[in-house]
Each structure stands twice: as C-alpha cells, then as structure tokens.
Amino acid sequence: MTQLDQKAAEYGIDLSVDLAGVRLTNPVCTASGTFSARESGQFYDISELGAAVTKGVSAVPWTGNDTPRIAETYGGMLNSVGLQNPGAEAYRRDELPYLSQFDTKIITNIAGHSIEEYCEAVRMLNDCPEISMFEINISCPNVSEGGMAFGTDPVMAERVTSEVKKISSKPVMIKLSPNVTDITEIARAAEAGGADAVSLINTLMGMHIDLKKRRATLARKTGGFSGPAIRPVALRMVWETAQAVSIPVLGMGGICRGTDAAEFLAAGASAVSVGTAALSDPAAVVRIKSELLEYMKENGFASISELKHAFHI
Amino acid sequence: MSDRKIPEKSVIAAEVLSNEKIAGGIIKMTVAAPQFAEEAQPGQFCNLYPAADRLILPRPVSICDAEKESGTLTFVYAVVGAGTEEFSKLKSGQSLRVSSPLGKGFRMPSGTGQKAVLIGGGVGTAPMLFLAKELKKRNIHCTAVTGFRREPFLSQELKAAGARVITTTDLPSPDYFLGTVVDCMEINEISGDCYFACGPRPMLAAVFDYVQKRGQDVQVSLEERMGCGYGACVGCVCDIREKDKDGREQIQRRKVCKDGPVFMGSEVIWS
C-alpha cells in the first residue's frame, strides 16, 4: 500500500473509483504527454497514481515537430511537440515492462494519422495484459493529418471509435478536442461509436509571438494551450459532457490543486488527469492526490461518490 | 525489474544565501542545498521555479559551482524575462524552489596531467567554473577562453580555480581580446587534449569546426527551450547522429534535458 493510500485508510476514506469497468485506487491520473515512467518516477512513487496515462504512441516511430516546441503564456503554456514517440514496438518493449512493476492501472494513449494507423497501433498492443484501457487521441492540434481532424467532426469521431472498438480487446476512451463549438456533439458521436469513456479536454489551439525575435515563438507557429489558464473552459466542457453522455468522463485541463480536482469530480468527472502541473511541480500529481484527500477529510466525505453527490450544480 | 528506482530526485525550497549583480543584467546566486551540492556534476543544471502563479515553467539554469563543504549551489543567470526578473529580486533569507541536479553533464577525462580547453560564451561561462574546479582536482590543466558581448564576468573565479583565462569581448578594450572566442583560439593557437564548450549555438558550431580541423572533438552543452526540464514532456529535442547496433549511422531526436545537455560536437547535426 502506498503512503497516501495508507493515510486514506487511516482517515476511513475510500478514494477508489470506477472508470469504464476499470477499478482505480484513486481518481488522480496523469495526462498523456506529460508523463514518462522513468522520468516522472524519479520524483514520486508511480503506485500512487489512479492510472498512468502514457504518452501518445503510434504504430511506427514519429519524429515530432521542429523546435522551439514550447512557449510560456500567462498562467499557461503552448506546446507543439507533435507526438514524437518511438512507436508501439518500442513502447511494448521498453515502457510497459518498466511501468507494470508499479501498482497502478495503465492507460495507453494511441495516436494516428488515419483510422488504419489508430487500428494498427491498437492491434500491436491489444494482447499486452499490462494495459487496462486505450485512450484514442483524436484531438492533437499539432499534427497535420489525423489527430484533431477526427475530433472536430462528429461523423469521423464516430467512425474512428467504431473501427477501434471492433478490434480492441480493452475498453476504449476517446480523448476530445475543445476546439469545437459544441463538444457534447463529439462526445455523443463517440458514445454512438461504442466508446466506453471520453476524456477531455485536450489542449486549446493557441499562439505566441516573440517580440524580440519578431516571429512566432513556436517553430510550428501555433500549438496546444494548457495549464491553469484553461481550467474554467475545461471545467465547463466536462460539466456539459457529463450531462450529455452516459459513459464516464475523465476530466482534465489546468488542474493544479486538490480543490481543482474536487471541482472536476463535482462537475461530473469520474476521475481526473493532471498534465501541465507536472511541469511546474514534477510531483504535482501526488501532491494533488494528497490535497484531495485532505479536502475530503475536512468536508467529511468518506468516498468519491459521497463528494460527487454532495454537489447540486 | 532491476532498474526500478525509488524516487531519488526532488524539488526543495532552498534558502537564498546571496543574489548579487556581477555584470550588467547578470546575477550570481548562491543557495543552500546540501544534498544537491553533494550530487551535482559539472555540466548539469537545476530547474529553478518562479513563485508567480502566472509563470508555470521552470527555468533551467546550469550549475556554476557546487560546494560540498558548505552545502551550497551557485548559479549565474542573465535577467532575460519575467522569471529571471523575479529571481533577481530575491533577498538573502528568502527561498526559491530548486530541483535536483538534472541532465548528463561533462564526461571527465580519464587520465591526469592533460590539458583541457574550456570555452564559455556569455552565461555559458557559468558551468566552466565548476568544471575547472573538478578538472583541477584531477590534475588537469585548464585554459578558459571566455567570450562576452560587453562586460566579462567569472574571470577572477576561474583564475582562482587555477585556470589560465583569456577573455574576449565585442567592444575594444586594452584588457581583452577583440573578437570571437574562435578568432582568439586561432590567433593564440590554443589547443589541448580535450575541449568543453557552453554558449550560443553559433559559437558552439564554430568551436566544433575549430577542433574538427585539428582532428579532435569537443563536448558541447546545448540549450533549447524546455518544458518540464526532466524528460517527461519531450519539448526540448535536438538531432543527434548515432550508430545503430549494426554500425549504421542514423539521426535520433534526443532530449536536451535528459540525454544532454552535453553532447559530443561530432554527434550534433549543426545545420
């Protein structure tokens, strides 16, 4: 048992949640793209995580975009990494065995340029018993083909979901883009395609200009905007989506503190992911879990469902 | 699995012991961090975290000095934006969030009695002090060629560490060489058994060119805009030439923060 799980037991608080049939010891997970087992694990015990949501993996290696890929903005940041990853084979060989030593669930984020590429990556990892769920990234703003193109069109979103569902032996969660007028439309399309859960939000499209260099700060010009500045947008979208679909929602977007996590749970999320906060504080995800626990103790919530039911929004 | 590790890195609130201007827009800051001072290797950096909520990214700053005896780390940084502006206002006794030393630093030459050439450009001079001290312990004689646009800094500290120091500036001065560090090395015919460089990329490329002509190589410390600064986000990458297991050359995108910041000049794709 981890340090914080021990503490929760002492407090008589049950932090566990269910996410599409997958039991998580607690609702605090990482967010894809901001977690890497060996690197993040230098700063905290990975077994504290509800789930380790790993970085987007594609069927073949991707080199990502040119640098600069990172820009800081007011209360947030932009990235245009472009899903650089060593491919499903290397993920299976290097990342999974390492990660599986820890007592946490593994959710593997899948990237692709086409339906066939998403399916191919899923096929390559389908028989890995370590993986509890696939998260399909149809919302990356940093790739030219695929990515967000699937996440902003309900017809495409439903099609990619149903094709992946046909072959996946594990629950499938669709990661949604906030770069749409009505996110519930895409969430409903994913549900109609057979999604077991949805996760949101991915980054918002943004831009930064370097006044000294007189050019766009990012080599790709635009990038994905994340961090505390986007939290109200994310929270609103999680709340809307949780009401629009009957499948569970993994909520994320600018969560920096335990009370932020509580807000997302109150808005209808079944669990939450911590992304950009891990850049401001490498052990943020564990701190947030600890703060959520203290918040629950102070407010007399014995379980996550008690917390959720205490709110009338 | 055998490589499972307990968390060995951390971020601490370190007490600022001093934080003083040493040249125009350049600040030298010393903090108390005994554990980190013990672990630090020349060429590594620490993430320094601004306190302001609106600034969410760490500032990776190379370690200028680490003293095990006093348990202190010293950083030399340029005030270039809101984060370093905030650091510049810290007073002794206040605290600053500092990460464990990160990245792969300079590899130390195995023999003793060798001659090393240390080349620093601007704030890139900072890691050369820690390096010079460590090389001296190994009985390696150092020549430091340091280049600045205007006001030089760290010359006295490098001399105190036993290095021969040659300083270049872009402004005419009777005390300094006028021109680039590579001009200076060429004219003074500076050579050694090993080379170490840190500074702006064009300077590093020119230094590599200089040593390559002599059939030698140089360890270069690269700079790139970083996100997390510890290898999780893959924001800072550079193209590195590597050989696969069959000896075929291939280009890999490596993380500057984790696989570097120090690479061999011959590995870097300069263009």
Coordinates of C-alpha atoms in Angstrom, one line a residue:
Chain A
M1 CA 0.0 0.0 0.0
T2 CA 1.3 3.5 -0.8
Q3 CA 1.9 6.2 1.7
L4 CA -1.2 8.1 0.7
D5 CA -3.4 5.1 0.4
Q6 CA -2.4 4.2 3.9
K7 CA -3.3 7.6 5.0
A8 CA -6.7 7.4 3.3
A9 CA -7.3 4.1 5.1
E10 CA -6.4 5.8 8.4
Y11 CA -8.9 8.6 7.7
G12 CA -11.5 6.0 6.8
I13 CA -11.8 7.5 3.3
D14 CA -12.3 5.3 0.2
L15 CA -10.7 7.1 -2.8
S16 CA -11.4 4.3 -5.3
V17 CA -13.4 5.0 -8.5
D18 CA -14.6 3.0 -11.4
L19 CA -13.7 4.2 -14.9
A20 CA -15.5 2.2 -17.6
G21 CA -15.2 -1.0 -15.6
V22 CA -11.6 -0.4 -14.6
R23 CA -11.1 0.0 -10.9
L24 CA -8.7 2.8 -9.9
T25 CA -7.4 3.0 -6.4
N26 CA -8.0 6.8 -6.6
P27 CA -9.2 9.3 -9.1
V28 CA -6.0 11.1 -9.8
C29 CA -4.2 10.1 -13.0
T30 CA -1.5 11.6 -15.2
A31 CA -2.4 13.2 -18.5
S32 CA -0.9 11.9 -21.8
G33 CA 2.2 13.8 -22.9
T34 CA 3.3 15.0 -19.5
F35 CA 4.2 11.6 -18.0
S36 CA 7.0 9.3 -18.7
A37 CA 7.5 6.3 -16.4
R38 CA 11.3 6.5 -15.8
E39 CA 11.4 10.3 -15.8
S40 CA 8.3 11.1 -13.7
G41 CA 9.1 8.2 -11.4
Q42 CA 12.3 9.9 -10.4
F43 CA 10.2 12.3 -8.4
Y44 CA 7.4 10.2 -6.9
D45 CA 6.0 6.7 -6.4
I46 CA 4.1 5.8 -9.5
S47 CA 1.9 3.4 -7.5
E48 CA 0.2 6.5 -6.0
L49 CA -1.4 7.1 -9.4
G50 CA -5.0 6.1 -10.1
A51 CA -3.8 5.4 -13.6
A52 CA -0.7 6.2 -15.5
V53 CA -1.9 7.6 -18.8
T54 CA 1.1 7.3 -21.1
K55 CA 2.3 9.5 -23.9
G56 CA 0.7 9.1 -27.3
V57 CA 2.1 6.0 -29.1
S58 CA 1.7 5.4 -32.9
A59 CA 2.2 2.2 -34.9
V60 CA 5.6 3.4 -36.2
P61 CA 8.0 6.0 -34.6
W62 CA 7.2 9.7 -35.1
T63 CA 9.9 12.4 -35.0
G64 CA 7.5 15.2 -34.0
N65 CA 7.9 18.8 -34.9
D66 CA 10.8 21.2 -35.1
T67 CA 11.9 23.2 -32.1
P68 CA 11.1 25.5 -30.4
R69 CA 8.2 23.4 -29.3
I70 CA 7.4 25.2 -26.0
A71 CA 6.3 28.7 -25.1
E72 CA 5.1 30.1 -21.8
T73 CA 2.0 32.2 -21.7
Y74 CA 0.1 33.9 -18.9
G75 CA -0.8 31.1 -16.5
G76 CA -0.3 28.5 -19.1
M77 CA 1.9 27.3 -21.9
L78 CA 1.9 26.2 -25.5
N79 CA 3.4 23.1 -26.9
S80 CA 3.9 21.8 -30.4
V81 CA 5.7 18.6 -29.7
G82 CA 3.7 16.7 -32.4
L83 CA 3.5 13.4 -30.6
Q84 CA 7.2 12.4 -31.0
N85 CA 7.3 8.8 -29.9
P86 CA 9.4 5.7 -30.5
G87 CA 6.4 3.6 -31.8
A88 CA 4.3 0.8 -30.4
E89 CA 7.0 -1.8 -30.6
A90 CA 9.5 0.2 -28.5
Y91 CA 6.7 1.2 -26.1
R92 CA 5.9 -2.5 -25.7
R93 CA 9.5 -3.4 -25.2
D94 CA 10.7 -0.5 -23.0
E95 CA 7.9 1.4 -21.3
L96 CA 5.3 -1.2 -20.5
P97 CA 7.5 -3.7 -18.6
Y98 CA 9.0 -0.9 -16.6
L99 CA 5.7 0.6 -15.8
S100 CA 4.0 -2.7 -14.9
Q101 CA 6.1 -3.1 -11.8
F102 CA 4.0 -0.4 -10.2
D103 CA 0.7 -1.0 -8.6
T104 CA -1.3 1.3 -10.9
K105 CA -3.5 0.9 -14.0
I106 CA -2.0 1.7 -17.3
I107 CA -4.0 3.6 -19.9
T108 CA -2.2 3.7 -23.2
N109 CA -2.8 6.8 -25.4
I110 CA -2.9 6.0 -29.1
A111 CA -2.0 8.4 -31.9
G112 CA -2.6 8.0 -35.7
H113 CA -2.8 9.9 -38.9
S114 CA -5.7 7.8 -40.2
I115 CA -8.2 5.2 -39.0
E116 CA -5.9 2.5 -40.2
E117 CA -3.0 3.9 -38.2
Y118 CA -5.0 4.1 -35.0
C119 CA -6.2 0.5 -35.6
E120 CA -2.7 -0.7 -36.3
A121 CA -1.3 0.7 -33.1
V122 CA -4.2 -0.9 -31.1
R123 CA -3.6 -4.2 -32.9
M124 CA 0.1 -4.1 -31.9
L125 CA -0.7 -3.6 -28.2
N126 CA -4.0 -5.4 -27.9
D127 CA -2.5 -8.5 -26.3
C128 CA -0.5 -6.7 -23.7
P129 CA -2.1 -7.7 -20.4
E130 CA -0.5 -4.7 -18.6
I131 CA -2.7 -2.3 -20.5
S132 CA -6.1 -1.7 -18.9
M133 CA -7.5 0.7 -21.4
F134 CA -6.8 2.6 -24.7
E135 CA -7.2 6.3 -24.9
I136 CA -7.6 7.3 -28.5
N137 CA -6.2 10.7 -29.2
I138 CA -8.4 12.3 -31.8
S139 CA -7.6 15.8 -30.6
C140 CA -3.9 16.6 -31.1
P141 CA -3.7 20.1 -32.6
N142 CA 0.0 19.5 -33.5
V143 CA -0.2 17.0 -36.4
S144 CA -1.2 17.9 -39.9
E145 CA -3.2 14.8 -40.8
G146 CA -5.4 12.9 -38.4
G147 CA -5.3 14.0 -34.8
M148 CA -7.7 16.8 -34.3
A149 CA -9.3 16.3 -37.7
F150 CA -11.1 13.3 -36.3
G151 CA -12.0 15.1 -33.1
T152 CA -13.7 18.1 -34.7
D153 CA -16.1 16.2 -37.0
P154 CA -18.8 14.0 -35.3
V155 CA -19.0 11.6 -38.3
M156 CA -15.3 11.0 -38.3
A157 CA -15.2 10.7 -34.5
E158 CA -17.9 8.0 -34.6
R159 CA -16.2 6.2 -37.4
V160 CA -12.8 6.1 -35.7
T161 CA -14.4 5.0 -32.5
S162 CA -16.4 2.2 -34.0
E163 CA -13.4 0.9 -36.1
V164 CA -11.1 0.8 -33.0
K165 CA -13.9 -0.8 -30.9
K166 CA -14.2 -3.6 -33.5
I167 CA -10.6 -4.7 -32.8
S168 CA -9.9 -3.6 -29.3
S169 CA -9.9 -6.2 -26.6
K170 CA -9.9 -3.5 -23.9
P171 CA -12.1 -0.6 -23.0
V172 CA -11.7 2.4 -25.4
M173 CA -11.7 6.0 -24.2
I174 CA -11.9 8.8 -26.7
K175 CA -9.9 12.0 -26.0
L176 CA -11.8 15.0 -27.1
S177 CA -10.7 18.3 -28.5
P178 CA -12.1 21.6 -27.1
N179 CA -11.6 23.2 -30.5
V180 CA -15.2 22.8 -31.4
T181 CA -18.4 24.8 -31.0
D182 CA -20.2 22.0 -29.1
I183 CA -18.1 19.3 -27.5
T184 CA -21.1 17.3 -26.5
E185 CA -21.8 16.7 -30.1
I186 CA -18.5 14.9 -30.5
A187 CA -18.9 13.2 -27.1
R188 CA -22.3 11.8 -28.3
A189 CA -20.7 10.7 -31.6
A190 CA -18.0 8.8 -29.7
E191 CA -20.7 7.2 -27.5
A192 CA -22.7 6.2 -30.5
G193 CA -19.5 4.6 -31.9
G194 CA -19.3 2.5 -28.8
A195 CA -16.8 4.4 -26.7
D196 CA -16.5 3.2 -23.1
A197 CA -15.4 6.6 -21.8
V198 CA -14.4 10.0 -23.0
S199 CA -11.5 12.1 -21.7
L200 CA -11.4 15.9 -22.0
I201 CA -10.1 18.4 -22.7
N202 CA -7.1 18.2 -24.9
T203 CA -5.3 21.5 -25.5
L204 CA -6.8 24.6 -27.0
M205 CA -5.3 26.0 -30.1
G206 CA -3.1 29.0 -29.3
M207 CA -0.3 31.2 -30.4
H208 CA 2.5 33.3 -29.0
I209 CA 4.7 35.9 -30.8
D210 CA 8.3 36.7 -29.7
L211 CA 8.5 40.5 -29.9
K212 CA 12.3 40.5 -29.7
K213 CA 12.8 37.9 -32.5
R214 CA 9.8 39.3 -34.4
R215 CA 8.4 35.9 -35.2
A216 CA 6.1 33.2 -33.8
T217 CA 7.7 31.6 -30.8
L218 CA 6.9 28.1 -31.8
A219 CA 8.5 26.7 -35.0
R220 CA 5.1 25.4 -36.0
K221 CA 3.6 28.9 -35.3
T222 CA 0.6 27.5 -33.4
G223 CA 0.3 25.0 -30.6
G224 CA -1.7 23.4 -27.9
F225 CA -2.6 25.7 -25.0
S226 CA -2.7 24.2 -21.5
G227 CA -2.2 25.0 -17.8
P228 CA -4.3 26.7 -15.1
A229 CA -5.4 29.5 -17.5
I230 CA -7.7 27.0 -19.4
R231 CA -9.3 25.5 -16.3
P232 CA -12.6 27.3 -16.5
V233 CA -13.1 26.2 -20.1
A234 CA -12.2 22.6 -19.3
L235 CA -14.5 22.5 -16.3
R236 CA -17.4 23.9 -18.3
M237 CA -16.9 21.3 -21.1
V238 CA -16.6 18.4 -18.6
W239 CA -19.8 19.5 -16.9
E240 CA -21.6 19.8 -20.3
T241 CA -20.3 16.4 -21.5
A242 CA -21.1 14.6 -18.3
Q243 CA -24.7 15.6 -18.7
A244 CA -24.8 14.7 -22.4
V245 CA -23.5 11.2 -22.3
S246 CA -24.0 8.2 -20.1
I247 CA -20.4 6.9 -20.4
P248 CA -17.8 8.1 -17.8
V249 CA -15.7 11.2 -18.3
L250 CA -12.1 11.5 -17.4
G251 CA -11.7 15.3 -16.7
M252 CA -8.7 17.4 -17.2
G253 CA -7.5 20.9 -18.0
G254 CA -5.4 23.0 -15.7
I255 CA -5.8 21.0 -12.6
C256 CA -3.1 22.3 -10.2
R257 CA -4.5 21.6 -6.7
G258 CA -6.7 19.1 -4.8
T259 CA -9.6 21.5 -4.8
D260 CA -9.4 21.8 -8.6
A261 CA -9.7 18.0 -8.8
A262 CA -12.7 18.2 -6.5
E263 CA -14.3 20.8 -8.8
F264 CA -14.0 18.4 -11.8
L265 CA -15.4 15.5 -9.8
A266 CA -18.2 17.7 -8.7
A267 CA -18.8 18.7 -12.4
G268 CA -19.4 15.1 -13.2
A269 CA -15.9 13.6 -14.0
S270 CA -15.4 10.0 -12.8
A271 CA -11.7 10.6 -12.5
V272 CA -9.2 13.4 -13.3
S273 CA -5.9 13.8 -15.1
V274 CA -3.1 16.1 -14.1
G275 CA -1.0 17.4 -17.0
T276 CA 0.8 20.7 -17.2
A277 CA 1.0 21.0 -13.4
A278 CA 3.7 18.3 -13.6
L279 CA 5.9 20.8 -15.4
S280 CA 5.5 23.4 -12.6
D281 CA 6.0 20.7 -10.0
P282 CA 7.3 17.3 -11.0
A283 CA 5.4 15.5 -8.1
A284 CA 2.2 17.6 -8.6
V285 CA 0.0 14.5 -9.2
V286 CA 0.8 13.1 -5.8
R287 CA 0.5 16.4 -4.1
I288 CA -2.9 16.9 -5.7
K289 CA -4.0 13.4 -4.5
S290 CA -2.9 14.3 -1.0
E291 CA -4.7 17.7 -1.1
L292 CA -7.9 16.0 -2.4
L293 CA -7.7 13.6 0.5
E294 CA -7.3 16.4 3.0
Y295 CA -10.2 18.3 1.3
M296 CA -12.4 15.2 1.7
K297 CA -11.4 14.7 5.3
E298 CA -12.2 18.4 6.1
N299 CA -15.6 18.1 4.4
G300 CA -16.5 14.8 5.8
F301 CA -16.6 12.9 2.5
A302 CA -16.0 9.2 3.0
S303 CA -15.9 8.3 -0.7
I304 CA -15.6 10.0 -4.1
S305 CA -19.3 9.2 -4.8
E306 CA -20.2 11.0 -1.5
L307 CA -18.3 14.0 -2.7
K308 CA -20.0 14.0 -6.1
H309 CA -23.5 13.6 -4.6
A310 CA -22.9 16.5 -2.2
F311 CA -23.0 18.9 -5.1
H312 CA -26.0 20.3 -6.9
I313 CA -24.9 22.1 -10.0
Chain B
M1 CA 12.8 -5.4 -12.8
S2 CA 16.3 -4.5 -11.7
D3 CA 16.1 -0.9 -12.9
R4 CA 13.1 0.1 -10.7
K5 CA 14.1 3.0 -8.6
I6 CA 12.7 4.7 -5.6
P7 CA 12.2 8.4 -6.3
E8 CA 15.6 9.9 -5.9
K9 CA 15.0 13.4 -7.2
S10 CA 13.1 16.2 -5.7
V11 CA 12.3 19.9 -5.6
I12 CA 13.1 21.7 -2.4
A13 CA 12.6 25.2 -1.1
A14 CA 16.2 26.3 -0.9
E15 CA 17.3 29.3 1.2
V16 CA 18.9 32.1 -0.9
L17 CA 22.3 33.0 0.7
S18 CA 23.3 35.7 -1.7
N19 CA 22.0 37.1 -5.0
E20 CA 24.2 39.8 -6.5
K21 CA 24.7 41.5 -9.7
I22 CA 28.2 40.7 -11.2
A23 CA 27.8 42.4 -14.6
G24 CA 25.1 44.2 -16.5
G25 CA 22.0 42.0 -16.4
I26 CA 24.0 39.1 -14.9
I27 CA 23.3 37.8 -11.4
K28 CA 25.2 35.3 -9.3
M29 CA 23.0 33.5 -6.8
T30 CA 24.0 31.0 -4.1
V31 CA 21.5 28.8 -2.3
A32 CA 21.7 26.3 0.5
A33 CA 21.1 22.8 -0.9
P34 CA 23.5 20.3 0.8
Q35 CA 22.1 17.2 -0.8
F36 CA 22.1 18.6 -4.3
A37 CA 25.6 20.1 -3.8
E38 CA 26.8 16.5 -3.0
E39 CA 25.2 15.0 -6.1
A40 CA 26.0 17.7 -8.6
Q41 CA 28.3 17.1 -11.6
P42 CA 29.8 19.8 -13.9
G43 CA 27.5 20.5 -16.9
Q44 CA 24.3 19.6 -15.1
F45 CA 21.6 22.1 -14.4
C46 CA 18.8 22.7 -11.9
N47 CA 15.3 23.8 -12.6
L48 CA 14.5 27.0 -10.8
Y49 CA 10.8 27.6 -10.3
P50 CA 9.3 31.1 -10.3
A51 CA 6.9 31.7 -7.4
A52 CA 4.4 33.7 -9.5
D53 CA 1.3 31.7 -10.4
R54 CA 1.3 33.0 -13.9
L55 CA 4.7 31.6 -14.6
I56 CA 4.3 27.9 -14.9
L57 CA 7.5 26.6 -16.4
P58 CA 10.8 26.1 -14.6
R59 CA 13.9 28.0 -15.7
P60 CA 16.7 25.5 -16.3
V61 CA 20.0 27.1 -15.1
S62 CA 23.4 25.5 -15.3
I63 CA 25.3 24.9 -12.1
C64 CA 28.1 27.4 -11.8
D65 CA 29.5 25.9 -8.7
A66 CA 28.7 23.2 -6.1
E67 CA 30.5 23.2 -2.8
K68 CA 30.1 20.0 -0.8
E69 CA 31.7 21.6 2.3
S70 CA 29.4 24.5 2.6
G71 CA 26.4 22.6 1.1
T72 CA 25.8 25.3 -1.5
L73 CA 24.9 25.6 -5.2
T74 CA 25.8 28.7 -7.2
F75 CA 24.0 29.8 -10.3
V76 CA 24.9 32.6 -12.7
Y77 CA 22.0 33.8 -14.8
A78 CA 21.0 36.6 -17.2
V79 CA 17.9 38.5 -16.5
V80 CA 16.0 38.0 -19.7
G81 CA 12.4 37.6 -18.8
A82 CA 9.7 37.6 -16.1
G83 CA 11.1 34.5 -14.4
T84 CA 14.7 35.6 -14.1
E85 CA 13.4 39.1 -13.2
E86 CA 11.6 37.5 -10.3
F87 CA 14.7 35.6 -9.2
S88 CA 16.8 38.8 -9.4
K89 CA 14.7 40.4 -6.7
L90 CA 15.2 37.6 -4.2
K91 CA 16.9 38.6 -1.0
S92 CA 19.1 36.6 1.3
G93 CA 17.0 34.5 3.6
Q94 CA 14.1 34.2 1.2
S95 CA 13.6 30.8 -0.5
L96 CA 13.4 29.5 -4.0
R97 CA 12.2 26.2 -5.3
V98 CA 15.1 24.3 -6.8
S99 CA 15.2 20.8 -8.4
S100 CA 17.8 18.2 -8.0
P101 CA 20.7 18.5 -10.5
L102 CA 19.5 17.2 -13.8
G103 CA 20.8 16.1 -17.2
K104 CA 24.0 14.4 -18.2
G105 CA 27.0 16.7 -17.5
F106 CA 30.5 16.7 -18.9
R107 CA 32.4 13.5 -19.0
M108 CA 35.7 13.7 -17.2
P109 CA 38.9 12.8 -19.0
S110 CA 40.2 9.5 -17.6
G111 CA 43.9 10.4 -17.5
T112 CA 45.7 13.1 -15.4
G113 CA 48.2 15.7 -16.5
Q114 CA 46.3 16.5 -19.6
K115 CA 45.5 19.9 -21.0
A116 CA 41.9 21.0 -21.2
V117 CA 40.4 23.9 -23.1
L118 CA 37.2 25.3 -21.7
I119 CA 35.2 27.7 -23.9
G120 CA 32.4 29.8 -22.5
G121 CA 30.2 32.3 -24.2
G122 CA 28.2 34.8 -22.1
V123 CA 26.3 32.9 -19.3
G124 CA 27.6 29.8 -20.9
T125 CA 30.8 30.6 -18.9
A126 CA 28.9 29.6 -15.7
P127 CA 29.3 25.8 -15.9
M128 CA 33.0 26.2 -16.8
L129 CA 33.9 27.3 -13.2
F130 CA 32.5 24.1 -11.7
L131 CA 34.2 22.1 -14.4
A132 CA 37.6 23.9 -13.9
K133 CA 37.5 23.1 -10.2
E134 CA 36.7 19.4 -10.8
L135 CA 39.4 19.2 -13.5
K136 CA 41.9 20.7 -11.2
K137 CA 41.2 18.0 -8.6
R138 CA 42.2 15.5 -11.4
N139 CA 45.4 17.4 -12.1
I140 CA 44.2 18.6 -15.5
H141 CA 45.5 22.0 -16.5
C142 CA 42.8 24.3 -17.8
T143 CA 42.8 27.1 -20.3
A144 CA 39.5 29.0 -20.2
V145 CA 38.6 31.1 -23.3
T146 CA 35.6 33.2 -22.3
G147 CA 33.7 35.5 -24.7
F148 CA 31.3 38.3 -23.9
R149 CA 29.5 41.0 -25.8
R150 CA 30.4 43.6 -23.3
E151 CA 31.3 43.1 -19.6
P152 CA 33.2 40.0 -18.7
F153 CA 32.5 38.0 -15.6
L154 CA 33.7 35.0 -13.6
S155 CA 37.3 35.7 -14.8
Q156 CA 38.7 36.0 -11.2
E157 CA 36.8 32.9 -10.1
L158 CA 38.3 30.9 -13.0
K159 CA 41.8 32.2 -12.2
A160 CA 41.3 31.3 -8.5
A161 CA 40.3 27.8 -9.7
G162 CA 43.8 27.5 -11.3
A163 CA 42.8 28.2 -14.9
R164 CA 44.6 30.3 -17.4
V165 CA 42.0 32.7 -18.5
I166 CA 41.8 34.5 -21.9
T167 CA 38.8 36.8 -22.3
T168 CA 37.3 38.2 -25.5
T169 CA 34.7 40.9 -25.9
D170 CA 32.9 42.6 -28.8
L171 CA 34.0 46.0 -27.6
P172 CA 37.6 47.3 -27.9
S173 CA 39.4 47.2 -24.6
P174 CA 43.1 47.1 -23.6
D175 CA 42.4 44.2 -21.2
Y176 CA 40.6 41.9 -23.6
F177 CA 40.9 40.2 -26.9
L178 CA 38.6 41.8 -29.5
G179 CA 36.7 39.3 -31.5
T180 CA 35.1 35.9 -31.1
V181 CA 36.4 33.1 -28.9
V182 CA 37.3 31.1 -32.1
D183 CA 39.3 34.1 -33.5
C184 CA 41.1 34.2 -30.2
M185 CA 41.8 30.5 -30.2
E186 CA 43.2 30.6 -33.7
I187 CA 45.4 33.6 -33.2
N188 CA 46.7 32.3 -29.9
E189 CA 47.0 28.8 -31.2
I190 CA 45.1 27.4 -28.3
S191 CA 44.9 23.6 -28.2
G192 CA 44.5 20.9 -25.7
D193 CA 43.9 17.2 -25.2
C194 CA 40.2 17.8 -24.6
Y195 CA 37.7 20.6 -25.1
F196 CA 34.5 21.7 -23.4
A197 CA 32.1 24.4 -24.6
C198 CA 29.0 26.1 -23.5
G199 CA 27.4 29.1 -25.1
P200 CA 25.2 30.3 -28.0
R201 CA 24.7 27.6 -30.7
P202 CA 26.7 29.5 -33.5
M203 CA 29.6 29.7 -31.1
L204 CA 29.4 26.0 -30.4
A205 CA 29.2 25.2 -34.1
A206 CA 32.3 27.4 -34.7
V207 CA 34.2 25.7 -31.9
F208 CA 33.4 22.3 -33.2
D209 CA 34.6 23.4 -36.6
Y210 CA 37.9 24.6 -35.0
V211 CA 38.5 21.3 -33.2
Q212 CA 37.4 19.2 -36.1
K213 CA 40.1 20.8 -38.3
R214 CA 42.6 19.6 -35.7
G215 CA 41.2 16.1 -35.7
Q216 CA 39.7 16.5 -32.3
D217 CA 36.2 16.6 -30.7
V218 CA 34.5 18.8 -28.2
Q219 CA 31.9 18.3 -25.5
V220 CA 29.2 20.9 -26.1
S221 CA 26.4 21.9 -23.7
L222 CA 23.3 22.7 -25.8
E223 CA 20.5 25.0 -25.0
E224 CA 16.8 24.6 -26.0
R225 CA 13.5 25.9 -24.8
M226 CA 12.4 23.4 -22.2
G227 CA 9.1 22.4 -20.8
C228 CA 9.4 20.1 -17.8
G229 CA 13.2 20.0 -17.8
Y230 CA 13.3 16.4 -16.6
G231 CA 12.5 14.3 -19.7
A232 CA 8.7 13.8 -19.4
C233 CA 7.3 16.3 -22.0
V234 CA 9.7 15.9 -25.0
G235 CA 9.6 19.7 -25.5
C236 CA 13.4 20.2 -26.0
V237 CA 15.0 18.0 -28.6
C238 CA 18.0 18.1 -30.8
D239 CA 19.0 15.9 -33.7
I240 CA 21.9 13.6 -32.8
R241 CA 23.9 11.4 -35.1
E242 CA 24.2 7.9 -33.7
K243 CA 25.3 4.5 -34.8
D244 CA 22.8 1.6 -34.5
K245 CA 23.9 -1.9 -33.4
D246 CA 25.0 -2.7 -37.0
G247 CA 27.2 0.4 -37.1
R248 CA 24.9 2.2 -39.4
E249 CA 24.6 5.9 -38.9
Q250 CA 21.2 7.3 -38.0
I251 CA 19.7 10.5 -36.7
Q252 CA 17.8 10.5 -33.5
R253 CA 15.8 13.2 -31.8
R254 CA 17.2 13.3 -28.3
K255 CA 16.0 15.2 -25.3
V256 CA 18.3 18.1 -24.4
C257 CA 17.2 18.0 -20.7
K258 CA 17.6 14.2 -20.2
D259 CA 20.0 12.8 -22.8
G260 CA 22.0 16.1 -22.7
P261 CA 22.6 18.9 -22.3
V262 CA 26.1 17.8 -23.0
F263 CA 26.7 16.0 -26.3
M264 CA 29.9 15.4 -28.4
G265 CA 30.3 18.1 -31.1
S266 CA 30.6 15.3 -33.7
E267 CA 27.2 13.9 -32.8
V268 CA 25.3 17.1 -33.2
I269 CA 23.6 17.9 -36.5
W270 CA 24.7 21.6 -36.7
S271 CA 22.8 22.8 -39.8

